[in-house]
Coordinates of N, CA, C and O in Angstrom, one line a residue:
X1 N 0.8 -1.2 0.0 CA 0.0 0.0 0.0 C 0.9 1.3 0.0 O 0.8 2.1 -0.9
X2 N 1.5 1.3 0.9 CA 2.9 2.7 0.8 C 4.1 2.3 1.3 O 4.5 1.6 2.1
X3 N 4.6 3.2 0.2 CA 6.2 2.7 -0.3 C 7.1 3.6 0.9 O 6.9 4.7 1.4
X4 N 8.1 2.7 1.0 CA 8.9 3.5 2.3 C 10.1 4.2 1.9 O 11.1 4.4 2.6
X5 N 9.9 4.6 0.3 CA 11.1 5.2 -0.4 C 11.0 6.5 0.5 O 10.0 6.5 1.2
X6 N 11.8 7.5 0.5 CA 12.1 8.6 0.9 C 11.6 9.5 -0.7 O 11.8 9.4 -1.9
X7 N 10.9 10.5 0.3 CA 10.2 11.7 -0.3 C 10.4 12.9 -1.3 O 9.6 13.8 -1.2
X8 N 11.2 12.9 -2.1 CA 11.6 13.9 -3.1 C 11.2 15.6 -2.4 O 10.0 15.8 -2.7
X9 N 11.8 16.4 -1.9 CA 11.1 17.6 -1.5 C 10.7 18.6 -2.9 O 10.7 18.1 -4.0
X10 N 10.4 19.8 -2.8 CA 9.9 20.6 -3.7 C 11.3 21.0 -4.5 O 11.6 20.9 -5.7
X11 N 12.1 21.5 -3.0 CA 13.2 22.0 -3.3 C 14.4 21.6 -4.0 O 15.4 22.4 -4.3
X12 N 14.4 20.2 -4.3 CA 15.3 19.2 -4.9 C 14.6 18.9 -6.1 O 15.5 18.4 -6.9
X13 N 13.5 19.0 -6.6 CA 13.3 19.0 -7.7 C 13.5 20.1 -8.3 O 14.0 19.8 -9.4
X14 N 13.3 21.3 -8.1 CA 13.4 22.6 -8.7 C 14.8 23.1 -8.8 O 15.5 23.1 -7.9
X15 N 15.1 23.5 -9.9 CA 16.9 23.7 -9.9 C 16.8 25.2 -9.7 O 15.9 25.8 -10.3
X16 N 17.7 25.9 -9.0 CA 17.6 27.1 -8.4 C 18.2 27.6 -9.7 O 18.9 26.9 -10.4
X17 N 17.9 28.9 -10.0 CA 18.0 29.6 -11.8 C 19.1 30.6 -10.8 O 18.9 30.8 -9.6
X18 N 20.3 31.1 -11.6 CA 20.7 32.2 -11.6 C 20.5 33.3 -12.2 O 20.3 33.4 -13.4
X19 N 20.5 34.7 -11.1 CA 19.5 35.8 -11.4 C 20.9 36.4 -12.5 O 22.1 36.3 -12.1
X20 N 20.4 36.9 -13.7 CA 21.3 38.0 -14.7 C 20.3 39.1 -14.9 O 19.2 39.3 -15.3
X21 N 21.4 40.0 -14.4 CA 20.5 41.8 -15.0 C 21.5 42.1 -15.9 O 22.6 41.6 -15.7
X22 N 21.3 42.9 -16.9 CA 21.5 43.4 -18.2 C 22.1 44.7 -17.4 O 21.6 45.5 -16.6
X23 N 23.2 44.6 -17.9 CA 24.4 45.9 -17.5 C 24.2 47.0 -18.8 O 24.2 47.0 -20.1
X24 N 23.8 48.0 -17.8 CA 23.6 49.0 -18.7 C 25.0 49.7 -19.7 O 26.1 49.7 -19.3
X25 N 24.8 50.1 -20.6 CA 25.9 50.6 -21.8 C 26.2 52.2 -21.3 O 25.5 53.2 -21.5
X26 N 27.4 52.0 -20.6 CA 28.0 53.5 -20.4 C 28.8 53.9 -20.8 O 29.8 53.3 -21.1
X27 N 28.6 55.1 -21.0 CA 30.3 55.6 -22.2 C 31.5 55.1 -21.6 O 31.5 54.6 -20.5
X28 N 32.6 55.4 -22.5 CA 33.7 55.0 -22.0 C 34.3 55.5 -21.1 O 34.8 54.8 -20.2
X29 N 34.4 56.7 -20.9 CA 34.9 57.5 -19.5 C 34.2 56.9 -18.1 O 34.8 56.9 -17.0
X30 N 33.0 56.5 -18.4 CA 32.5 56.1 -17.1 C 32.6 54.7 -16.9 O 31.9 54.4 -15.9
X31 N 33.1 53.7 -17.5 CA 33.1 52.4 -17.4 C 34.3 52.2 -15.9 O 34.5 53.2 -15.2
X32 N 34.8 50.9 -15.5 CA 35.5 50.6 -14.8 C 37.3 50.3 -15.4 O 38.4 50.8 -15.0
X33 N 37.1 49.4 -16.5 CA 38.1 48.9 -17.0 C 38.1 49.4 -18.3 O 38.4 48.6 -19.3
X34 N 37.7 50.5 -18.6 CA 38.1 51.4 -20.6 C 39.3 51.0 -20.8 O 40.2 50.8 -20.1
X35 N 39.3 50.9 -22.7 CA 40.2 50.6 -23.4 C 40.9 51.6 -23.0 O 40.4 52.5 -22.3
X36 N 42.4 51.6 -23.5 CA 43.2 52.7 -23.3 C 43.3 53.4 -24.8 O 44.5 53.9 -24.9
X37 N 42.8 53.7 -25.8 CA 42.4 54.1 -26.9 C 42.3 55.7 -26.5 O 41.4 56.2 -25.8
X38 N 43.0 56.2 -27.0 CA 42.7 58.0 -27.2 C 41.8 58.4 -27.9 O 42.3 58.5 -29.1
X39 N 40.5 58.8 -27.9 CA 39.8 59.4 -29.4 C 40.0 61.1 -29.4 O 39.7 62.1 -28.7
X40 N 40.4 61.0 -30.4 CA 40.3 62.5 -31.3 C 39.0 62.8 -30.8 O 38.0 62.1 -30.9
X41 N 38.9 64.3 -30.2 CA 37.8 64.8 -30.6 C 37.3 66.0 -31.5 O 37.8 67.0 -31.9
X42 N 36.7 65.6 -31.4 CA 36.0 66.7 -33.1 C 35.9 68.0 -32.4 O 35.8 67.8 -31.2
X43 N 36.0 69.2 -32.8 CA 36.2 70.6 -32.1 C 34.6 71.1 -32.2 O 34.1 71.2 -33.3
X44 N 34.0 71.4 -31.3 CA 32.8 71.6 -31.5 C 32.4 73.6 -31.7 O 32.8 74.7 -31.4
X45 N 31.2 73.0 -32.5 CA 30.4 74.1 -32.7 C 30.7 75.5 -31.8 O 30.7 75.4 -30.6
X46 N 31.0 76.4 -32.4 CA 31.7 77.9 -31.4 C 29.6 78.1 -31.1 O 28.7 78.2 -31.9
X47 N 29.6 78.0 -29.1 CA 28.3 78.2 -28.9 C 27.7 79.5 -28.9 O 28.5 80.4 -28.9
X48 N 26.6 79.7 -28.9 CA 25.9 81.0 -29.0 C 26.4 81.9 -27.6 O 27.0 81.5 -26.5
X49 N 26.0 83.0 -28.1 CA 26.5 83.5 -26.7 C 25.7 83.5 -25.9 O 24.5 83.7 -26.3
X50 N 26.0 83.1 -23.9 CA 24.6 83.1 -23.2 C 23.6 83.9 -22.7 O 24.1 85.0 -22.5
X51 N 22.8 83.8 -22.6 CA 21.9 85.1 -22.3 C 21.6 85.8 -20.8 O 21.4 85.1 -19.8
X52 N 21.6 86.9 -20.9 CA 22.0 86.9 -19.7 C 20.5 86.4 -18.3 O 19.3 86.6 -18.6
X53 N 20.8 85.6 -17.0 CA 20.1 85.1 -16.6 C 19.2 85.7 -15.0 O 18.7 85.2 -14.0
X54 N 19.7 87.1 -15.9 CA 19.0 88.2 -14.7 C 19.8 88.7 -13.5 O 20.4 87.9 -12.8
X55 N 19.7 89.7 -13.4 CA 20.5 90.8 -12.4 C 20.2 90.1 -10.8 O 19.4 89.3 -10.6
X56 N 21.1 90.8 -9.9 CA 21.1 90.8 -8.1 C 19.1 91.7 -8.5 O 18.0 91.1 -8.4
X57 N 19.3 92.6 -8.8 CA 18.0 92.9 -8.7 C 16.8 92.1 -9.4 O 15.6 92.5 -9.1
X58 N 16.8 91.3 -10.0 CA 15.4 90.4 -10.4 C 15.2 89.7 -9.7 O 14.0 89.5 -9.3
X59 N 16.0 89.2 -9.4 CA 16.3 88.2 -8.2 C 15.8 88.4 -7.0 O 15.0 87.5 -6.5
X60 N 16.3 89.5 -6.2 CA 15.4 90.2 -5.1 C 13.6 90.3 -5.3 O 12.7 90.1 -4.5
X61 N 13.7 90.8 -6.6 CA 12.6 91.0 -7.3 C 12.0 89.4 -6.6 O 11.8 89.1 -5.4
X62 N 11.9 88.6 -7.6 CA 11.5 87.5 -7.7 C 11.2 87.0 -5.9 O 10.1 86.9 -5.4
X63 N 12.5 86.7 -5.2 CA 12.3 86.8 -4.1 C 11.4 87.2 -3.4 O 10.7 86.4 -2.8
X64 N 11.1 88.8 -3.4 CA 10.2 89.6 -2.7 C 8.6 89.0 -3.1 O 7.7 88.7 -2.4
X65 N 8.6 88.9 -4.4 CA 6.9 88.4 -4.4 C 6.8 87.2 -4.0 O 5.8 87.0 -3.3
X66 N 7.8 86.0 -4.2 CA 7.6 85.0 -3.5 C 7.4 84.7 -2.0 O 6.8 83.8 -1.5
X67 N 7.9 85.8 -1.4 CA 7.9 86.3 0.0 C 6.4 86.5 0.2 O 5.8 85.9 1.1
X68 N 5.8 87.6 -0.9 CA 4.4 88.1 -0.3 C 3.8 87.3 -0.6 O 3.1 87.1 0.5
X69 N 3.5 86.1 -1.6 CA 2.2 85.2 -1.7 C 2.5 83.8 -0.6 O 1.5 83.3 -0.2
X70 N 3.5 83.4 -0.3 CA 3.8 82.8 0.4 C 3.1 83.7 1.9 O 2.0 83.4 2.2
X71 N 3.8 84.5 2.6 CA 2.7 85.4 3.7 C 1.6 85.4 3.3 O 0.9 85.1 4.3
X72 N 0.9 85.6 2.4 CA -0.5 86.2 1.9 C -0.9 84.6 2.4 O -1.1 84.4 3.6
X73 N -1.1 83.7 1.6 CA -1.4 82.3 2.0 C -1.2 81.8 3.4 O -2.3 81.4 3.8
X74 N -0.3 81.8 4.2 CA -0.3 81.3 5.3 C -1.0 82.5 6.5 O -1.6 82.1 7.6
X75 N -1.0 83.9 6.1 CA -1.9 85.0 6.9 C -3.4 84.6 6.8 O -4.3 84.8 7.7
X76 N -3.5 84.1 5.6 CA -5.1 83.6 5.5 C -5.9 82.4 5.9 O -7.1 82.4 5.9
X77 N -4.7 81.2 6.3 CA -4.7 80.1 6.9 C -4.8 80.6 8.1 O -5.7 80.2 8.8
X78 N -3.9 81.5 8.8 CA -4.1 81.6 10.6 C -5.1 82.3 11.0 O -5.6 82.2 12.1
X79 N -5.5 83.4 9.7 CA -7.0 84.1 10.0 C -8.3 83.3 10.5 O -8.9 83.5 11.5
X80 N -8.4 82.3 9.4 CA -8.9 81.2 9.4 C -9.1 80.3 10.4 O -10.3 80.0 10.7
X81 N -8.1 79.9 10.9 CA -8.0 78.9 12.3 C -8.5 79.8 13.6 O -9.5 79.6 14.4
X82 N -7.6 80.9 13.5 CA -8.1 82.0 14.2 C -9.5 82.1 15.0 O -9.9 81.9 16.2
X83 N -10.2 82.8 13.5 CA -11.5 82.6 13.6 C -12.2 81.6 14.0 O -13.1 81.9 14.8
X84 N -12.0 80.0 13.6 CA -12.7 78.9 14.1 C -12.4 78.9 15.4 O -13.1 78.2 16.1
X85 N -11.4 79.6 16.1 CA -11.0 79.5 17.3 C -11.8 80.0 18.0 O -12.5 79.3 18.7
X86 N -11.9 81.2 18.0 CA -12.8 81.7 18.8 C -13.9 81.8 18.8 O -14.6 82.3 19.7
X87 N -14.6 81.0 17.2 CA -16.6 80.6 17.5 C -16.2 79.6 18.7 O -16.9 79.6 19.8
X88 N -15.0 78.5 18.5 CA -15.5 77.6 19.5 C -15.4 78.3 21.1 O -16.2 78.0 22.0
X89 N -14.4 79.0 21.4 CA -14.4 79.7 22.7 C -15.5 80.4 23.0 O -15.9 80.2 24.1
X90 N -16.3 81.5 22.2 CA -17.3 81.9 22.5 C -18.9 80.7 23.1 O -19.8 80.9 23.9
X91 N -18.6 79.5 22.1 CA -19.9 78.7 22.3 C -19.6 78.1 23.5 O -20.5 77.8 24.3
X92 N -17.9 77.7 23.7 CA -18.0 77.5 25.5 C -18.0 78.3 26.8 O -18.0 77.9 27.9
X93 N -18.1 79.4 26.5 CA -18.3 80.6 27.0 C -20.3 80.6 27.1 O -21.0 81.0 28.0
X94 N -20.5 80.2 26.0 CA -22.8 80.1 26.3 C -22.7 79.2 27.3 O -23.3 79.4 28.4
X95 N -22.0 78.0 27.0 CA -22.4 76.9 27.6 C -22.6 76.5 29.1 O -23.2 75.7 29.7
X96 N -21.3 77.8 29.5 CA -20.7 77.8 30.7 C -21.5 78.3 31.7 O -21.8 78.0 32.9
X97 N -22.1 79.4 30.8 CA -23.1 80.7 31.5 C -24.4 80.0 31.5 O -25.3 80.4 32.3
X98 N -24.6 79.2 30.6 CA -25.7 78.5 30.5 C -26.2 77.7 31.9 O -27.2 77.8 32.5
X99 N -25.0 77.0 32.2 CA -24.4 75.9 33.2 C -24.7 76.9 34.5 O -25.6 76.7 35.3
X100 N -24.0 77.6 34.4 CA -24.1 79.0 35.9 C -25.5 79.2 36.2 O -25.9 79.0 37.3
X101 N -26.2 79.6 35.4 CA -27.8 80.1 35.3 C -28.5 79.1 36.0 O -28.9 79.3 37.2
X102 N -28.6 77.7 35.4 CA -29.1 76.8 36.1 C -28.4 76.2 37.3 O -29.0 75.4 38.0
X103 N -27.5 76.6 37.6 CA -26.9 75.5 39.3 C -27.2 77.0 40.1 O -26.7 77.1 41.3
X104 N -27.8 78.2 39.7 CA -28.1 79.4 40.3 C -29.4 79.4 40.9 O -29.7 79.7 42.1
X105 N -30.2 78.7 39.8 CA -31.8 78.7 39.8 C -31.7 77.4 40.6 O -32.3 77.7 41.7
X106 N -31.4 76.4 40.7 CA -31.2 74.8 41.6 C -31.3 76.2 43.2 O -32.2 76.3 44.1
X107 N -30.2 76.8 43.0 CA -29.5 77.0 44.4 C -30.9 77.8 45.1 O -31.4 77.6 46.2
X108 N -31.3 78.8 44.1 CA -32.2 79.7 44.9 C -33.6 79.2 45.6 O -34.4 79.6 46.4
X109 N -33.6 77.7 44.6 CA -34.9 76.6 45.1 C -34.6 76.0 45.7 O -35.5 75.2 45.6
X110 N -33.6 75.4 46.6 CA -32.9 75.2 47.5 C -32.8 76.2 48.4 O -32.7 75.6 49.5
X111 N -32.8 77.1 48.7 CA -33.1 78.0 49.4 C -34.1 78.3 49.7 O -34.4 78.3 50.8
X112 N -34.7 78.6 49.0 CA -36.4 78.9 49.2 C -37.3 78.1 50.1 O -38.1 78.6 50.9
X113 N -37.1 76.6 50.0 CA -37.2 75.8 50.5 C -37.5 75.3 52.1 O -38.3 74.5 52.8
X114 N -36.2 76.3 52.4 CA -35.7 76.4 54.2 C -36.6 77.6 54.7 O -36.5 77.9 55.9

């Protein structure tokens, strides 16, 4: 009915694969072991001339409004909270007085009483 051979695991059947990644193609200057080959290089194109990329003053410029919308946005966020701040302090402020009125009216019928 059953055989008392020994069990073959998963692991012994399956032959473990070696992982290969594809080495990416980098120029020669950046390799490890480059040929020792000199190349000529070709004299390139005389470039345009650059333009210029704005003065100490645009800069400040630039700066400064980034300054104000940046303030402007976060002044209107604290306004904001601000305000939620204080509906909620004022509504605990009713609630309190609310609270006082009634343990006032308890007290004076309590008193009345005697």
């Amino acid at each position: 009915m059953f055989s008392l051979r020994p069990v073959a695991t998963v692991a012994a059947l399956v032959r473990p694969r070696r992982l290969v990644l594809p080495m990416p193609q980098l120029p020669a200057a950046r390799r490890f072991c480059a040929p020792a080959v000199v190349e000529k290089k070709a004299e390139a194109p005389k470039a345009a001339p650059k333009k210029s990329s704005g003065g100490f003053g645009s800069r400040v410029k630039s700066f400064a409004v980034g300054f104000a919308l940046a303030s402007a946005a976060s002044g209107y966020a604290l306004f904001f909270k601000v305000q939620l701040a204080s509906e909620e302090l004022a509504a605990m402020v009713r609630e309190a007085a609310a609270r006082q009125a009634q343990i006032e009216r308890r007290l004076a019928a309590l008193e009345g009483k005697k």
